Amino acid sequence: MKAERVSEHIWSLRTWIIIPIRVWIVVEEDGVVLVDAGIGAMARGILAFIDKLDAGPLKAIVLTHGHSDHTGSVKAILRNRQVPVYADGIELPYMEGEQPYPRRKKAVPFLPKGIARPLPEAGGEPAPFGSLTPFRTPGHSPGHVAYYHERDGVLLAGDLFTSKRGRLQRPMPMFTADMADAVRSGAIVKKLRPASVEICHGGPVLHPAEQYDAYARKAGTVNNGLSL
């Protein structure tokens, strides 16, 4: 597993299984927060990196969504560190197997009930979580969330996009519930104008707001030509 420093307060941990899989460590004043938990094989490396970083204890795990490549190491981490796990409340019934994800015939529990709790809310929207502000970005999954670190200007976007050669690309169609909704949610980069966007299955994209209109036009053309 490879560690890369993204910004002053954020590190990316990456492994490869056909495609890259990234999770992020966010340094807070009193410890660190893990954003996404990757696959099960990443648990030991995640914990070892946190210990080596020596920036304080793991305080919480926050999830962009509930697919298995984002929740895979949660149970192994919890066997070693007793910390809360959060996801958007909209995502919980899909992640816990109460309902099938859209475009899936069967419900599959990626995490047992009771492990994850809903992200705190304020005024009906996810509330700031330490230095991170969650934004609902549905489409890839119903309760997908991206986390913005305003001080560092970094958007941790999970599967909101993929990327290629520094350019925004659509999330993987096979695993995306509603591609048109996902593309619309990607407009968050125009609202926030982050310096960079971090993507689970791809490399970072600098100044993504400048690319969004062209990305949306191309994605719309593809959507109109294919059954997704």
Short mmCIF file of C-alpha atoms in Angstrom, two decimals:
data_model
loop_
_atom_site.label_atom_id
_atom_site.label_comp_id
_atom_site.label_asym_id
_atom_site.label_seq_id
_atom_site.Cartn_x
_atom_site.Cartn_y
_atom_site.Cartn_z
CA MET A 1 0.00 0.00 0.00
CA LYS A 2 1.35 3.39 -1.01
CA ALA A 3 0.99 6.54 1.09
CA GLU A 4 1.00 9.99 -0.52
CA ARG A 5 0.61 13.36 1.13
CA VAL A 6 -2.28 15.19 -0.53
CA SER A 7 -2.17 18.45 1.41
CA GLU A 8 -1.18 19.84 4.81
CA HIS A 9 -3.76 17.77 6.68
CA ILE A 10 -4.62 14.92 4.30
CA TRP A 11 -2.88 11.70 3.29
CA SER A 12 -3.97 9.21 0.63
CA LEU A 13 -3.42 5.47 1.06
CA ARG A 14 -3.65 3.45 -2.15
CA THR A 15 -3.70 -0.18 -3.14
CA TRP A 16 -4.36 -1.86 -6.49
CA ILE A 17 -6.75 -4.67 -7.36
CA ILE A 18 -7.12 -4.27 -11.14
CA ILE A 19 -7.98 -0.64 -10.43
CA PRO A 20 -6.67 1.74 -7.76
CA ILE A 21 -8.52 1.92 -4.44
CA ARG A 22 -7.85 4.94 -2.24
CA VAL A 23 -8.78 5.90 1.29
CA TRP A 24 -7.80 9.09 3.11
CA ILE A 25 -6.41 10.02 6.50
CA VAL A 26 -7.40 13.50 7.72
CA VAL A 27 -5.36 14.98 10.56
CA GLU A 28 -7.41 16.85 13.16
CA GLU A 29 -6.25 18.64 16.30
CA ASP A 30 -7.03 15.68 18.55
CA GLY A 31 -6.37 12.72 16.26
CA VAL A 32 -7.18 11.48 12.78
CA VAL A 33 -10.31 10.61 10.80
CA LEU A 34 -10.37 7.85 8.18
CA VAL A 35 -12.45 8.65 5.10
CA ASP A 36 -13.57 5.36 3.54
CA ALA A 37 -12.17 2.00 4.53
CA GLY A 38 -11.27 0.33 1.24
CA ILE A 39 -11.09 -3.45 1.04
CA GLY A 40 -10.40 -5.87 3.86
CA ALA A 41 -6.77 -6.37 2.93
CA MET A 42 -6.08 -2.68 3.64
CA ALA A 43 -6.92 -2.81 7.37
CA ARG A 44 -3.45 -3.67 8.65
CA GLY A 45 -1.76 -1.09 6.46
CA ILE A 46 -4.22 1.64 7.45
CA LEU A 47 -3.63 1.04 11.15
CA ALA A 48 0.13 0.81 10.69
CA PHE A 49 0.18 4.10 8.82
CA ILE A 50 -1.88 5.86 11.50
CA ASP A 51 0.54 4.63 14.16
CA LYS A 52 3.56 5.70 12.11
CA LEU A 53 2.06 9.11 11.36
CA ASP A 54 1.93 9.79 15.10
CA ALA A 55 -0.73 12.49 14.74
CA GLY A 56 -2.95 11.08 17.47
CA PRO A 57 -5.44 8.24 17.69
CA LEU A 58 -8.02 7.23 15.12
CA LYS A 59 -11.14 9.16 16.16
CA ALA A 60 -13.74 8.04 13.61
CA ILE A 61 -14.40 6.46 10.24
CA VAL A 62 -16.62 8.37 7.82
CA LEU A 63 -17.86 6.72 4.62
CA THR A 64 -18.66 8.25 1.25
CA HIS A 65 -21.03 5.33 0.66
CA GLY A 66 -21.58 1.70 1.52
CA HIS A 67 -20.16 -0.39 -1.34
CA SER A 68 -17.83 -3.20 -0.35
CA ASP A 69 -14.66 -1.52 -1.66
CA HIS A 70 -15.33 1.39 0.72
CA THR A 71 -16.40 -0.60 3.79
CA GLY A 72 -14.23 -3.69 3.47
CA SER A 73 -11.80 -3.05 6.32
CA VAL A 74 -14.26 -1.55 8.80
CA LYS A 75 -14.82 -4.67 10.88
CA ALA A 76 -11.10 -5.50 11.06
CA ILE A 77 -10.27 -1.94 12.12
CA LEU A 78 -12.97 -2.02 14.81
CA ARG A 79 -11.49 -5.17 16.26
CA ASN A 80 -8.39 -3.09 17.01
CA ARG A 81 -9.79 0.41 17.58
CA GLN A 82 -13.17 1.16 19.10
CA VAL A 83 -14.28 4.18 17.08
CA PRO A 84 -17.60 5.36 15.66
CA VAL A 85 -18.44 4.80 11.99
CA TYR A 86 -20.63 7.25 10.07
CA ALA A 87 -22.47 7.27 6.75
CA ASP A 88 -25.36 9.33 5.48
CA GLY A 89 -28.65 8.08 6.90
CA ILE A 90 -29.99 7.75 3.35
CA GLU A 91 -27.31 5.13 2.63
CA LEU A 92 -27.77 2.97 5.72
CA PRO A 93 -30.69 0.75 4.58
CA TYR A 94 -28.82 -0.13 1.37
CA MET A 95 -25.47 -0.65 3.06
CA GLU A 96 -27.01 -2.81 5.78
CA GLY A 97 -28.98 -4.97 3.36
CA GLU A 98 -32.50 -3.81 4.16
CA GLN A 99 -33.01 -2.68 0.58
CA PRO A 100 -31.21 -3.59 -2.66
CA TYR A 101 -29.17 -0.85 -4.20
CA PRO A 102 -30.89 0.57 -7.31
CA ARG A 103 -30.28 -1.59 -10.40
CA ARG A 104 -29.46 -4.58 -8.14
CA LYS A 105 -31.88 -7.48 -7.74
CA LYS A 106 -30.84 -8.53 -4.25
CA ALA A 107 -30.10 -6.68 -1.05
CA VAL A 108 -26.61 -7.39 0.27
CA PRO A 109 -25.40 -6.33 3.74
CA PHE A 110 -21.96 -4.78 3.33
CA LEU A 111 -21.92 -3.88 7.02
CA PRO A 112 -24.06 -5.46 9.76
CA LYS A 113 -26.71 -3.29 11.36
CA GLY A 114 -25.53 -1.29 14.32
CA ILE A 115 -21.96 -0.66 13.18
CA ALA A 116 -22.58 2.59 11.31
CA ARG A 117 -24.61 5.52 12.53
CA PRO A 118 -26.07 8.44 10.53
CA LEU A 119 -23.91 11.48 9.99
CA PRO A 120 -25.00 14.31 12.30
CA GLU A 121 -27.33 16.78 10.62
CA ALA A 122 -28.11 20.47 10.93
CA GLY A 123 -31.18 21.86 9.19
CA GLY A 124 -31.74 18.62 7.32
CA GLU A 125 -28.27 18.52 5.78
CA PRO A 126 -25.10 16.75 6.99
CA ALA A 127 -23.32 18.91 9.56
CA PRO A 128 -19.61 19.71 9.56
CA PHE A 129 -17.54 16.86 10.93
CA GLY A 130 -14.35 18.26 12.38
CA SER A 131 -12.51 19.94 9.51
CA LEU A 132 -14.67 18.14 6.94
CA THR A 133 -17.99 19.34 5.53
CA PRO A 134 -20.12 16.54 4.03
CA PHE A 135 -22.17 17.25 0.90
CA ARG A 136 -24.81 14.89 -0.45
CA THR A 137 -23.82 13.79 -3.96
CA PRO A 138 -26.31 11.04 -4.91
CA GLY A 139 -26.18 9.04 -8.10
CA HIS A 140 -23.43 6.49 -7.74
CA SER A 141 -25.42 5.36 -4.71
CA PRO A 142 -28.50 6.92 -3.10
CA GLY A 143 -26.66 8.23 -0.05
CA HIS A 144 -23.28 9.05 -1.56
CA VAL A 145 -21.46 11.88 0.24
CA ALA A 146 -18.35 13.88 -0.65
CA TYR A 147 -16.27 15.54 2.09
CA TYR A 148 -14.76 18.99 1.64
CA HIS A 149 -11.71 20.13 3.59
CA GLU A 150 -12.05 23.88 3.12
CA ARG A 151 -8.75 24.85 4.74
CA ASP A 152 -6.76 22.60 2.38
CA GLY A 153 -9.09 23.12 -0.60
CA VAL A 154 -9.50 19.38 -1.15
CA LEU A 155 -12.72 17.52 -1.97
CA LEU A 156 -12.65 13.84 -1.01
CA ALA A 157 -15.11 12.58 -3.61
CA GLY A 158 -15.21 8.80 -3.24
CA ASP A 159 -16.89 7.45 -6.38
CA LEU A 160 -18.47 10.71 -7.54
CA PHE A 161 -16.01 10.57 -10.45
CA THR A 162 -13.26 8.44 -11.87
CA SER A 163 -10.33 10.10 -13.61
CA LYS A 164 -7.84 9.57 -16.41
CA ARG A 165 -4.68 11.58 -17.02
CA GLY A 166 -5.87 14.32 -14.71
CA ARG A 167 -9.29 14.63 -16.36
CA LEU A 168 -12.70 14.02 -14.82
CA GLN A 169 -14.46 10.85 -15.98
CA ARG A 170 -17.82 9.30 -15.15
CA PRO A 171 -18.11 6.90 -12.22
CA MET A 172 -18.09 3.26 -13.30
CA PRO A 173 -21.44 2.62 -15.04
CA MET A 174 -21.70 -0.99 -13.89
CA PHE A 175 -21.84 0.05 -10.25
CA THR A 176 -23.64 3.39 -10.56
CA ALA A 177 -27.30 3.53 -9.57
CA ASP A 178 -28.27 6.63 -11.56
CA MET A 179 -25.64 8.04 -13.89
CA ALA A 180 -27.56 11.20 -14.78
CA ASP A 181 -27.95 11.98 -11.09
CA ALA A 182 -24.27 11.28 -10.48
CA VAL A 183 -23.26 13.69 -13.24
CA ARG A 184 -25.53 16.38 -11.81
CA SER A 185 -24.06 15.81 -8.35
CA GLY A 186 -20.61 16.40 -9.81
CA ALA A 187 -21.53 20.08 -10.14
CA ILE A 188 -20.52 20.38 -6.48
CA VAL A 189 -17.04 21.16 -7.81
CA LYS A 190 -18.41 24.34 -9.41
CA LYS A 191 -20.03 25.35 -6.14
CA LEU A 192 -16.99 24.70 -3.95
CA ARG A 193 -14.21 25.31 -6.48
CA PRO A 194 -11.69 23.08 -4.68
CA ALA A 195 -8.03 23.21 -5.58
CA SER A 196 -8.18 19.47 -6.16
CA VAL A 197 -10.57 16.56 -6.02
CA GLU A 198 -9.47 13.18 -4.66
CA ILE A 199 -11.04 10.11 -6.29
CA CYS A 200 -11.12 6.54 -5.07
CA HIS A 201 -10.62 4.83 -8.44
CA GLY A 202 -8.27 7.24 -10.13
CA GLY A 203 -5.73 9.95 -9.55
CA PRO A 204 -6.42 13.45 -8.24
CA VAL A 205 -7.78 16.15 -10.53
CA LEU A 206 -6.57 19.74 -10.12
CA HIS A 207 -9.02 22.66 -10.45
CA PRO A 208 -11.96 20.37 -11.31
CA ALA A 209 -14.45 23.24 -11.57
CA GLU A 210 -12.73 24.29 -14.79
CA GLN A 211 -13.42 20.87 -16.28
CA TYR A 212 -16.96 20.27 -15.10
CA ASP A 213 -18.94 21.79 -18.00
CA ALA A 214 -17.02 19.81 -20.60
CA TYR A 215 -17.30 16.69 -18.43
CA ALA A 216 -21.07 17.10 -18.11
CA ARG A 217 -21.52 17.66 -21.84
CA LYS A 218 -19.50 14.55 -22.69
CA ALA A 219 -21.23 12.46 -20.05
CA GLY A 220 -24.64 13.61 -21.34
CA THR A 221 -23.72 12.60 -24.88
CA VAL A 222 -22.60 9.18 -23.67
CA ASN A 223 -25.72 8.76 -21.56
CA ASN A 224 -27.94 9.54 -24.52
CA GLY A 225 -26.18 6.93 -26.62
CA LEU A 226 -26.10 4.06 -24.15
CA SER A 227 -28.50 2.26 -21.89
CA LEU A 228 -27.07 2.62 -18.41
#
